[in-house]
PDB file of C-alpha atoms in Angstrom:
ATOM      1  CA  MET A   1      54.450   7.413  12.078  1.00  0.00           C
ATOM      2  CA  GLU A   2      55.588   8.054  15.382  1.00  0.00           C
ATOM      3  CA  ILE A   3      58.826   9.458  16.175  1.00  0.00           C
ATOM      4  CA  LEU A   4      60.721   8.645  19.634  1.00  0.00           C
ATOM      5  CA  LYS A   5      63.782  10.054  22.388  1.00  0.00           C
ATOM      6  CA  ILE A   6      65.310   6.982  23.309  1.00  0.00           C
ATOM      7  CA  PRO A   7      66.322   7.371  26.963  1.00  0.00           C
ATOM      8  CA  LYS A   8      70.682   6.564  27.466  1.00  0.00           C
ATOM      9  CA  GLU A   9      69.837   4.069  29.333  1.00  0.00           C
ATOM     10  CA  GLN A  10      68.144   1.857  26.661  1.00  0.00           C
ATOM     11  CA  VAL A  11      70.436   3.145  23.703  1.00  0.00           C
ATOM     12  CA  ILE A  12      72.786  -0.331  23.870  1.00  0.00           C
ATOM     13  CA  ASP A  13      69.124  -2.184  22.900  1.00  0.00           C
ATOM     14  CA  SER A  14      68.690   0.572  19.970  1.00  0.00           C
ATOM     15  CA  TRP A  15      72.392   0.286  18.733  1.00  0.00           C
ATOM     16  CA  LEU A  16      71.924  -2.519  16.200  1.00  0.00           C
ATOM     17  CA  HIS A  17      69.320  -1.055  14.464  1.00  0.00           C
ATOM     18  CA  VAL A  18      70.547   1.937  14.616  1.00  0.00           C
ATOM     19  CA  ARG A  19      73.998   1.969  13.374  1.00  0.00           C
ATOM     20  CA  SER A  20      73.774   1.291  10.113  1.00  0.00           C
ATOM     21  CA  PHE A  21      71.682   4.691   9.544  1.00  0.00           C
ATOM     22  CA  LEU A  22      74.124   6.718  11.882  1.00  0.00           C
ATOM     23  CA  SER A  23      77.341   5.171   9.099  1.00  0.00           C
ATOM     24  CA  SER A  24      75.483   6.031   6.591  1.00  0.00           C
ATOM     25  CA  ALA A  25      75.300   9.590   7.376  1.00  0.00           C
ATOM     26  CA  LEU A  26      78.301  10.117   8.711  1.00  0.00           C
ATOM     27  CA  ASN A  27      79.949   8.321   4.821  1.00  0.00           C
ATOM     28  CA  LYS A  28      77.343  11.003   3.009  1.00  0.00           C
ATOM     29  CA  TYR A  29      77.939  13.640   4.689  1.00  0.00           C
ATOM     30  CA  GLY A  30      82.053  12.317   4.214  1.00  0.00           C
ATOM     31  CA  VAL A  31      82.790  13.213   8.083  1.00  0.00           C
ATOM     32  CA  ASN A  32      83.333   9.519   9.411  1.00  0.00           C
ATOM     33  CA  GLU A  33      87.201  10.341   9.913  1.00  0.00           C
ATOM     34  CA  ARG A  34      85.922  13.024  12.574  1.00  0.00           C
ATOM     35  CA  PHE A  35      83.402  11.515  14.125  1.00  0.00           C
ATOM     36  CA  PRO A  36      83.929   7.174  14.441  1.00  0.00           C
ATOM     37  CA  LEU A  37      80.838   6.039  15.186  1.00  0.00           C
ATOM     38  CA  ASP A  38      81.992   4.703  18.934  1.00  0.00           C
ATOM     39  CA  CYS A  39      82.514   8.314  20.087  1.00  0.00           C
ATOM     40  CA  ILE A  40      78.749   8.919  19.305  1.00  0.00           C
ATOM     41  CA  LEU A  41      77.730   5.528  20.692  1.00  0.00           C
ATOM     42  CA  LEU A  42      79.611   6.877  23.728  1.00  0.00           C
ATOM     43  CA  ASP A  43      78.424  10.546  24.205  1.00  0.00           C
ATOM     44  CA  LEU A  44      74.407   9.071  23.840  1.00  0.00           C
ATOM     45  CA  LEU A  45      75.246   6.888  26.755  1.00  0.00           C
ATOM     46  CA  THR A  46      76.943   9.255  28.311  1.00  0.00           C
ATOM     47  CA  GLY A  47      73.515  11.656  27.579  1.00  0.00           C
ATOM     48  CA  HIS A  48      76.258  14.229  26.053  1.00  0.00           C
ATOM     49  CA  SER A  49      74.321  13.254  23.024  1.00  0.00           C
ATOM     50  CA  GLN A  50      69.941  12.040  22.619  1.00  0.00           C
ATOM     51  CA  LEU A  51      69.435   9.845  20.055  1.00  0.00           C
ATOM     52  CA  TRP A  52      65.602   9.483  17.983  1.00  0.00           C
ATOM     53  CA  VAL A  53      63.708   6.983  16.321  1.00  0.00           C
ATOM     54  CA  ILE A  54      61.318   7.318  13.547  1.00  0.00           C
ATOM     55  CA  LEU A  55      58.974   4.392  13.331  1.00  0.00           C
ATOM     56  CA  GLU A  56      56.407   3.576  10.622  1.00  0.00           C
ATOM     57  CA  CYS A  57      54.565   0.690  11.617  1.00  0.00           C
ATOM     58  CA  ASN A  58      57.449  -0.137  14.415  1.00  0.00           C
ATOM     59  CA  GLU A  59      59.555  -0.106  11.393  1.00  0.00           C
ATOM     60  CA  LEU A  60      62.925   2.229  11.704  1.00  0.00           C
ATOM     61  CA  LYS A  61      62.371   5.243   8.845  1.00  0.00           C
ATOM     62  CA  SER A  62      65.421   7.355  10.450  1.00  0.00           C
ATOM     63  CA  ALA A  63      68.090   7.728  13.678  1.00  0.00           C
ATOM     64  CA  ILE A  64      68.595  10.780  14.270  1.00  0.00           C
ATOM     65  CA  VAL A  65      71.371  12.271  17.215  1.00  0.00           C
ATOM     66  CA  THR A  66      71.282  15.383  19.206  1.00  0.00           C
ATOM     67  CA  GLU A  67      73.367  17.409  21.470  1.00  0.00           C
ATOM     68  CA  VAL A  68      72.750  20.800  23.199  1.00  0.00           C
ATOM     69  CA  GLU A  69      74.868  23.668  22.965  1.00  0.00           C
ATOM     70  CA  HIS A  70      75.034  26.368  25.716  1.00  0.00           C
ATOM     71  CA  TYR A  71      75.978  29.818  24.518  1.00  0.00           C
ATOM     72  CA  PRO A  72      76.384  33.073  26.431  1.00  0.00           C
ATOM     73  CA  LEU A  73      72.760  34.176  24.883  1.00  0.00           C
ATOM     74  CA  GLY A  74      71.139  30.986  25.214  1.00  0.00           C
ATOM     75  CA  ASP A  75      71.334  27.261  23.865  1.00  0.00           C
ATOM     76  CA  ALA A  76      70.874  25.985  20.654  1.00  0.00           C
ATOM     77  CA  LEU A  77      69.750  21.836  20.323  1.00  0.00           C
ATOM     78  CA  ILE A  78      72.096  20.780  17.707  1.00  0.00           C
ATOM     79  CA  ILE A  79      70.999  18.036  15.179  1.00  0.00           C
ATOM     80  CA  PHE A  80      73.973  16.183  14.964  1.00  0.00           C
ATOM     81  CA  LEU A  81      73.313  13.657  12.521  1.00  0.00           C
ATOM     82  CA  MET A  82      70.872  12.320  10.977  1.00  0.00           C
ATOM     83  CA  GLY A  83      70.349   9.071   8.857  1.00  0.00           C
ATOM     84  CA  GLY A  84      67.636   7.938   6.983  1.00  0.00           C
ATOM     85  CA  GLU A  85      65.724   7.844   3.942  1.00  0.00           C
ATOM     86  CA  SER A  86      62.506   8.992   1.739  1.00  0.00           C
ATOM     87  CA  MET A  87      62.895  12.457   4.399  1.00  0.00           C
ATOM     88  CA  GLN A  88      60.012  14.077   2.234  1.00  0.00           C
ATOM     89  CA  ASP A  89      57.874  11.785   4.514  1.00  0.00           C
ATOM     90  CA  TRP A  90      58.769  12.670   8.499  1.00  0.00           C
ATOM     91  CA  GLY A  91      60.421  15.665   7.286  1.00  0.00           C
ATOM     92  CA  ASP A  92      58.233  17.531   8.693  1.00  0.00           C
ATOM     93  CA  LEU A  93      57.209  14.888  11.997  1.00  0.00           C
ATOM     94  CA  LEU A  94      60.996  15.616  12.857  1.00  0.00           C
ATOM     95  CA  HIS A  95      60.680  19.251  12.884  1.00  0.00           C
ATOM     96  CA  HIS A  96      57.879  19.377  15.274  1.00  0.00           C
ATOM     97  CA  ALA A  97      58.679  17.008  17.700  1.00  0.00           C
ATOM     98  CA  MET A  98      62.667  19.124  17.891  1.00  0.00           C
ATOM     99  CA  VAL A  99      60.586  22.665  17.735  1.00  0.00           C
ATOM    100  CA  MET A 100      59.011  20.916  20.654  1.00  0.00           C
ATOM    101  CA  HIS A 101      61.684  18.989  22.197  1.00  0.00           C
ATOM    102  CA  ALA A 102      63.780  22.588  22.011  1.00  0.00           C
ATOM    103  CA  LYS A 103      61.116  24.585  24.326  1.00  0.00           C
ATOM    104  CA  GLU A 104      60.955  21.775  26.549  1.00  0.00           C
ATOM    105  CA  ILE A 105      64.654  22.843  27.642  1.00  0.00           C
ATOM    106  CA  ASN A 106      64.461  26.267  26.759  1.00  0.00           C
ATOM    107  CA  ALA A 107      66.486  26.477  23.974  1.00  0.00           C
ATOM    108  CA  LYS A 108      66.314  29.600  21.378  1.00  0.00           C
ATOM    109  CA  TRP A 109      67.909  28.099  18.107  1.00  0.00           C
ATOM    110  CA  ILE A 110      67.972  24.949  16.290  1.00  0.00           C
ATOM    111  CA  ASP A 111      70.467  24.583  14.222  1.00  0.00           C
ATOM    112  CA  THR A 112      71.850  21.449  11.774  1.00  0.00           C
ATOM    113  CA  GLY A 113      74.266  20.920   9.315  1.00  0.00           C
ATOM    114  CA  SER A 114      72.584  19.933   6.045  1.00  0.00           C
ATOM    115  CA  ARG A 115      73.244  19.200   2.472  1.00  0.00           C
ATOM    116  CA  ARG A 116      72.195  21.552  -0.047  1.00  0.00           C
ATOM    117  CA  GLY A 117      69.574  19.522  -1.988  1.00  0.00           C
ATOM    118  CA  ILE A 118      68.000  18.150   1.599  1.00  0.00           C
ATOM    119  CA  GLY A 119      67.925  21.790   2.856  1.00  0.00           C
ATOM    120  CA  LYS A 120      65.696  22.658  -0.040  1.00  0.00           C
ATOM    121  CA  LEU A 121      63.353  20.417   0.217  1.00  0.00           C
ATOM    122  CA  PHE A 122      62.979  20.124   4.119  1.00  0.00           C
ATOM    123  CA  TYR A 123      64.647  23.346   5.938  1.00  0.00           C
ATOM    124  CA  ASP A 124      64.216  26.184   3.511  1.00  0.00           C
ATOM    125  CA  ARG A 125      60.211  25.174   3.392  1.00  0.00           C
ATOM    126  CA  LEU A 126      60.150  24.804   7.334  1.00  0.00           C
ATOM    127  CA  GLY A 127      61.672  28.405   8.066  1.00  0.00           C
ATOM    128  CA  TYR A 128      65.136  27.827   8.282  1.00  0.00           C
ATOM    129  CA  LYS A 129      67.957  30.637   7.295  1.00  0.00           C
ATOM    130  CA  ARG A 130      70.761  29.166   5.452  1.00  0.00           C
ATOM    131  CA  LYS A 131      74.144  30.392   6.984  1.00  0.00           C
ATOM    132  CA  TYR A 132      77.131  29.026   5.280  1.00  0.00           C
ATOM    133  CA  GLU A 133      75.571  26.135   4.876  1.00  0.00           C
ATOM    134  CA  THR A 134      73.814  25.751   8.622  1.00  0.00           C
ATOM    135  CA  TYR A 135      70.198  26.354   9.447  1.00  0.00           C
ATOM    136  CA  THR A 136      69.329  28.020  12.135  1.00  0.00           C
ATOM    137  CA  TYR A 137      65.252  27.923  13.016  1.00  0.00           C
ATOM    138  CA  GLU A 138      64.079  30.424  15.754  1.00  0.00           C
ATOM    139  CA  ILE A 139      62.604  28.985  18.501  1.00  0.00           C
ATOM    140  CA  ASN A 140      60.610  32.559  19.404  1.00  0.00           C
ATOM    141  CA  ASN A 141      59.055  31.913  15.629  1.00  0.00           C
ATOM    142  CA  GLU A 142      56.629  29.725  17.357  1.00  0.00           C
TER     143      GLU A 142
END
């Protein structure tokens, strides 16, 4: 299994493959009226957001959208949207890739929202702290 960050110049080539994963995630979280899929595509094309994919034997398992939020005391890597199935198979891989990327961009935190079931399965176990249904991972823990 591998995780790849898709360069913004290649987002269009990947869009048909990741679109259903991201649309499903928007619908599950009930935010499809706040974040239309076309707006997410625009953010990916402009570089405001980043697209990641998880592949197993060249089969798409997940699509992830991240953003960087700038705060006065440091930056946070935001896992904004994540679509896919069988997170237990690739969740740790995603976590390690996000920690590495956060370090590369000098972010102090990784933040993400989650449904409680995913939080119990994934974020709690990896050391994220639950805050207002938002999970925060401090990079200095590494």
